Short mmCIF file of C-alpha atoms in Angstrom, two decimals:
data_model
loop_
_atom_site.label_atom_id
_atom_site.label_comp_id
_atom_site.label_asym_id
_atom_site.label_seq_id
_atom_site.Cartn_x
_atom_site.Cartn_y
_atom_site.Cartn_z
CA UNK A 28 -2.95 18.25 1.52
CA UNK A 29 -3.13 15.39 -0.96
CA UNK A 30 -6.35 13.83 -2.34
CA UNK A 31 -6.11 10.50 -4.67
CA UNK A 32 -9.29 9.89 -6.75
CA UNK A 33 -10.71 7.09 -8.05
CA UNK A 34 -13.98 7.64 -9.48
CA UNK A 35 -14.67 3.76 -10.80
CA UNK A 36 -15.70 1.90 -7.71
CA UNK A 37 -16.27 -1.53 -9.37
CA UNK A 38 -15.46 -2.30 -13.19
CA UNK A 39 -17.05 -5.67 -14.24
CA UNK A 40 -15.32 -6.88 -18.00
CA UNK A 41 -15.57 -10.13 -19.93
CA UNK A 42 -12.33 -11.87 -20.81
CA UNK A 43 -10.39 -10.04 -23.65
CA UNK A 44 -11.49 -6.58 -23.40
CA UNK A 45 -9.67 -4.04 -22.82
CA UNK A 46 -10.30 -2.23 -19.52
CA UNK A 47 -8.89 1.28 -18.01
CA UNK A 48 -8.41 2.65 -14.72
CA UNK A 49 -8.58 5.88 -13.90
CA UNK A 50 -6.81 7.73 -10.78
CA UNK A 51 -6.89 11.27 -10.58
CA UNK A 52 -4.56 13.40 -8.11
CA UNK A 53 -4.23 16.85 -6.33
CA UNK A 54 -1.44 17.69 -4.54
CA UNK A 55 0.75 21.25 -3.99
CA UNK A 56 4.29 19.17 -4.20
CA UNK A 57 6.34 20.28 -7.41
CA UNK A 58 7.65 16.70 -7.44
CA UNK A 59 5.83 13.58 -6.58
CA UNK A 60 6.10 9.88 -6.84
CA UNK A 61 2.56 8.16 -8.61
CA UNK A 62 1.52 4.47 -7.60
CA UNK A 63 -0.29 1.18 -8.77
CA UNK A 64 -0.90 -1.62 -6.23
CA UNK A 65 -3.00 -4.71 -7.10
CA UNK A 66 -4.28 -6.59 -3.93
CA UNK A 67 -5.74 -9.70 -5.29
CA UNK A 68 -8.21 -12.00 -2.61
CA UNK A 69 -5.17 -13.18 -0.93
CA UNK A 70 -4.59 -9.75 0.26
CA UNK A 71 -1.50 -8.71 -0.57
CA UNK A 72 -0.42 -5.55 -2.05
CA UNK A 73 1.44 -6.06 -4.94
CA UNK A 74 3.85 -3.41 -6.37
CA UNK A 75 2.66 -2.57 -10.47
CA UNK A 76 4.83 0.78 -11.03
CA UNK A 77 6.02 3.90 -9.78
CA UNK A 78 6.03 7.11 -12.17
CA UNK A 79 7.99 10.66 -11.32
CA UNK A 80 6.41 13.43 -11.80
CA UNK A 81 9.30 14.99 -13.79
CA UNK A 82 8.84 12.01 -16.34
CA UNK A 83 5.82 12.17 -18.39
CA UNK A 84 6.53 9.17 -20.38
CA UNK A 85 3.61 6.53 -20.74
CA UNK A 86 4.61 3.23 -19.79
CA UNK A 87 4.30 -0.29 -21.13
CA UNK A 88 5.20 -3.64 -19.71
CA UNK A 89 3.43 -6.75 -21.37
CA UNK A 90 -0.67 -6.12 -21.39
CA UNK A 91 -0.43 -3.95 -18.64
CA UNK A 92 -0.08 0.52 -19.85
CA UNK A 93 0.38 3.44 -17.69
CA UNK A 94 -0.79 7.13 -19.38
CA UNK A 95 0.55 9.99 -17.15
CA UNK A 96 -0.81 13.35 -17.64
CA UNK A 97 0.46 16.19 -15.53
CA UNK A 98 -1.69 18.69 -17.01
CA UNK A 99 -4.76 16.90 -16.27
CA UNK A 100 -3.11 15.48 -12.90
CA UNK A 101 -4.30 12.22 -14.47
CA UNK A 102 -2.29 8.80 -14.40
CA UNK A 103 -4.62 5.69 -15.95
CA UNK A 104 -3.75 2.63 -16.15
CA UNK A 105 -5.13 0.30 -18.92
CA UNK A 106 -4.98 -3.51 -19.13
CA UNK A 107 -4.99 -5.08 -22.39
CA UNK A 108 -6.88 -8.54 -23.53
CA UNK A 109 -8.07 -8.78 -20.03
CA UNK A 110 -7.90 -12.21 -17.92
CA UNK A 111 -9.58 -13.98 -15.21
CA UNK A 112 -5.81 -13.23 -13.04
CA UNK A 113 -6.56 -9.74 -13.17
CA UNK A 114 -9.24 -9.44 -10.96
CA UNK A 115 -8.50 -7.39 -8.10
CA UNK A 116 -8.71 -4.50 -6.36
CA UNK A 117 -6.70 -1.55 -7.82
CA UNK A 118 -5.07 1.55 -5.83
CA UNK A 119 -3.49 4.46 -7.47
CA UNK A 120 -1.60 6.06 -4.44
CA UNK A 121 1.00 9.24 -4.33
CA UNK A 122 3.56 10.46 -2.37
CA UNK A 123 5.87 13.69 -2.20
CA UNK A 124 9.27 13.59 -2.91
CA UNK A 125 12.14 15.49 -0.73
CA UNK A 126 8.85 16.65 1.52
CA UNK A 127 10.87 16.15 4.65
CA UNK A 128 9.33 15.74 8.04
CA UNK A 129 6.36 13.96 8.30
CA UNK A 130 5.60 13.38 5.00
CA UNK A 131 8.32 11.22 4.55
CA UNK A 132 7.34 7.99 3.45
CA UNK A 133 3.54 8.76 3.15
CA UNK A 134 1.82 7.13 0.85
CA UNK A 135 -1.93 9.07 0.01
CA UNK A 136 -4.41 6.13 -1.30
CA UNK A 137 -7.20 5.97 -3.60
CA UNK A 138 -10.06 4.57 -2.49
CA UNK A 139 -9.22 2.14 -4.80
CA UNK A 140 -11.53 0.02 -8.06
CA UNK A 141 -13.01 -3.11 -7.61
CA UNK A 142 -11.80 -5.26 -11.16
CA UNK A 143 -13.84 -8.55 -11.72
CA UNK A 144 -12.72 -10.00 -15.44
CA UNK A 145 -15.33 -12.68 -15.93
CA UNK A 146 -14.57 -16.09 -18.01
CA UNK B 25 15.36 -12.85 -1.09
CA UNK B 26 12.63 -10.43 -2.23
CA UNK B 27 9.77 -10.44 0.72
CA UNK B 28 8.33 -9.18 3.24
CA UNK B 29 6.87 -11.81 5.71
CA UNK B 30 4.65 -12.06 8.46
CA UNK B 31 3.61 -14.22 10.97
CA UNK B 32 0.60 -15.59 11.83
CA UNK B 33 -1.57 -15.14 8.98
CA UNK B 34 -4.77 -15.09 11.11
CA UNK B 35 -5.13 -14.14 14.64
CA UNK B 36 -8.45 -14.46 16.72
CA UNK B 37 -7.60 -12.42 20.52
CA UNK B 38 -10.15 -11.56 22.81
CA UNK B 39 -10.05 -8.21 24.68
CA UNK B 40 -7.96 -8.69 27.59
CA UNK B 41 -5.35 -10.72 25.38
CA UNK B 42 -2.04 -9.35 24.73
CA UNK B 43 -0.52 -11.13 21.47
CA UNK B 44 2.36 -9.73 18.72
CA UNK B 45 2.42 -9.51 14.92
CA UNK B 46 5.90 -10.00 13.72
CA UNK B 47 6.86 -8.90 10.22
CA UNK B 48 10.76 -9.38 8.48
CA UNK B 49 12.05 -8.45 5.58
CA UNK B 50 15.81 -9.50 4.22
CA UNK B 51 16.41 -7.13 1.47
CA UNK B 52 18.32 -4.81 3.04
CA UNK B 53 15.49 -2.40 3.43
CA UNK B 54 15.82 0.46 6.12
CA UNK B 55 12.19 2.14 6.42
CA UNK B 56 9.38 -0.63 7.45
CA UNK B 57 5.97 0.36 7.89
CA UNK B 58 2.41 -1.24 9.36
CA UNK B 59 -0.63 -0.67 7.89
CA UNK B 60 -4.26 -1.26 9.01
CA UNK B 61 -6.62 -2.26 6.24
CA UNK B 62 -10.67 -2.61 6.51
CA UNK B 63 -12.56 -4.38 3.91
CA UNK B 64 -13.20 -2.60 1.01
CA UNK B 65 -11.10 0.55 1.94
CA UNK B 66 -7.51 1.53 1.38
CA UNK B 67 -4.37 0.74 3.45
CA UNK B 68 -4.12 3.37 6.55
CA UNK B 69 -0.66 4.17 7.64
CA UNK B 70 0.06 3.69 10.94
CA UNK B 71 3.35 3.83 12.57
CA UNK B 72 6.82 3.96 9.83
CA UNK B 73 10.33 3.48 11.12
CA UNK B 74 13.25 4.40 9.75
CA UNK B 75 16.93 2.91 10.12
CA UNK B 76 15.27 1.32 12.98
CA UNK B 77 14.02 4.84 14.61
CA UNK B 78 10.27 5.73 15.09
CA UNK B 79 9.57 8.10 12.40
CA UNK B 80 6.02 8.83 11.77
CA UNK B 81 3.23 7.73 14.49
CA UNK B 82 -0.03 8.54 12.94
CA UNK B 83 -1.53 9.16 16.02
CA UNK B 84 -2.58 5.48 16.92
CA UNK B 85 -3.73 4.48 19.72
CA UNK B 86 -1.47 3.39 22.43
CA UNK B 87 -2.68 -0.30 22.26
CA UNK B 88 -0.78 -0.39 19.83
CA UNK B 89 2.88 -0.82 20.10
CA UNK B 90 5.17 -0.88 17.36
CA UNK B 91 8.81 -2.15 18.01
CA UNK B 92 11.48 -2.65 15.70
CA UNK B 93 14.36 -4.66 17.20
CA UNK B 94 16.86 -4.74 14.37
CA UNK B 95 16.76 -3.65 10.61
CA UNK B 96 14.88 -6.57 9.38
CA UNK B 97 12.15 -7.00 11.98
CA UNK B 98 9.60 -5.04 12.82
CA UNK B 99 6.73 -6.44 15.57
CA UNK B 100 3.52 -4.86 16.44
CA UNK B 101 2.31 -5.81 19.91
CA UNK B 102 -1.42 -5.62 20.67
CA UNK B 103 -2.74 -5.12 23.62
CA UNK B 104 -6.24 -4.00 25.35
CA UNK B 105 -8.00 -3.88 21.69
CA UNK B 106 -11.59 -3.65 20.56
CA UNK B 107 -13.75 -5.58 18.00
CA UNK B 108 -12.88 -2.33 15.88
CA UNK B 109 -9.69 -2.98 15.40
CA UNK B 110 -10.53 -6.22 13.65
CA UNK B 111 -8.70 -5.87 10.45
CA UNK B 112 -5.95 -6.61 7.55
CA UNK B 113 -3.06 -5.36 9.43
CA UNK B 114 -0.22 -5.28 6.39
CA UNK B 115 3.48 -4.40 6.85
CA UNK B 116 5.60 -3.41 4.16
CA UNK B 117 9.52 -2.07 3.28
CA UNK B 118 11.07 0.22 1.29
CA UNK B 119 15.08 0.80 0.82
CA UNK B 120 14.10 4.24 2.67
CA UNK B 121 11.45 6.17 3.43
CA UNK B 122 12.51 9.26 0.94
CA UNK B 123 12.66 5.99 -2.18
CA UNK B 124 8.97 4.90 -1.20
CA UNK B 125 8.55 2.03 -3.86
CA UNK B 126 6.90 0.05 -0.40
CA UNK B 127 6.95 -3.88 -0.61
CA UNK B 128 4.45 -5.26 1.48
CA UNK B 129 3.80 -8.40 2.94
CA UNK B 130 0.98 -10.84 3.07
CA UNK B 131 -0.68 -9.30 5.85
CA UNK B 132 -2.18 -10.88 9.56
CA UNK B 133 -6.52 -10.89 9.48
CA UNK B 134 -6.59 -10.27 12.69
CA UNK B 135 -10.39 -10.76 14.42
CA UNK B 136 -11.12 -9.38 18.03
CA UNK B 137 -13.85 -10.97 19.84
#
């Protein structure tokens, strides 16, 4: 069985600061695919990154950061300088890799972290 | 072209109505999925096909009926439902189902009176 966690239900930050996400994972796969999604109020999910689980590397891209911690089964995501933009709702998700069967294209979802970046 | 569409946006059916969602993607894609989303909770899967094949049913009612008529379309035809099922109903593609990186589309709000 998988289990995505994300403790932060709502995160309320003023413009600028920095804010952090935090998704926390359990899972018996060896090898596993990790998962942001933003769904602004238009409702669409929109594709942030995907991590292996063989690659521990932290990730940047512009003001957005991914930290990936296998030992902790942790993988936060931080946003930099905050904007107005960047409100949405944020789900870490997982899924196994080479499960075969019905896992096959599974995606597990956190419950997911209400953002509101205020002016 | 890098989307997944669908059509309509909103849909308002009353019980006895039987109506489709369509959803259709261009990128090649070969796994498409449909999702049911209620406020302020996380996408649920419910049906995935792949290379145009049924491939995971997640045990959905049968008011429900997925079809998938070619590799870029996938419908969802709805018939018999309840004000429950009133939700975000979101599809989404991926090159295959092993790949997962899942594009999805805008989704259909879908109200049941």
């Amino acid at each position: 069985a998988q289990k995505v966690t994300q403790a932060q239900t709502e995160i309320s930050v003023v413009e600028k600061e920095d804010v952090t996400l935090d998704c926390v994972y359990e899972t018996r796969d060896t090898t596993y695919y990790l998962f942001w999604y933003k769904q602004p109020p238009s409702g669409e999910l929109v594709f942030l990154i995907r991590r292996n689980s063989f690659d521990e590397q932290n990730e940047i891209s512009g003001r957005y950061s991914w930290n990936f911690q296998k030992s902790t089964s942790s993988f936060n995501f931080t946003i930099t300088a905050s904007q107005v933009v960047d409100s949405a709702v944020y789900f870490c998700a997982l899924s196994p890799i080479n499960a075969g069967g019905t896992s096959y294209g599974k995606l597990t979802f956190g419950q997911g972290t209400i953002l509101t970046v205020h002016p | 072209d890098t989307e997944v569409t669908q059509t309509p946006k909103h849909l308002v059916m009353g019980m006895t109505n039987k109506k489709s969602l369509k959803c259709e993607q261009h990128m090649g894609h070969r796994a498409m999925y449909w999702y049911k989303q209620k406020a302020k909770k996380p996408p649920e899967l419910m049906f995935v096909y792949s290379y145009e094949k049924l491939s995971i049913n997640e045990s959905v009612p049968s008011r429900f009926s997925p079809e998938c008529p070619n590799s870029s379309l996938l419908n969802l035809h709805l018939h018999a439902l309840q004000p429950e099922d009133s939700a975000l109903y979101l599809c989404a593609s991926s090159i295959r189902t092993a790949n997962n990186e899942q594009f999805f589309g805008p989704g259909t709000r879908l109200t049941v009176l």
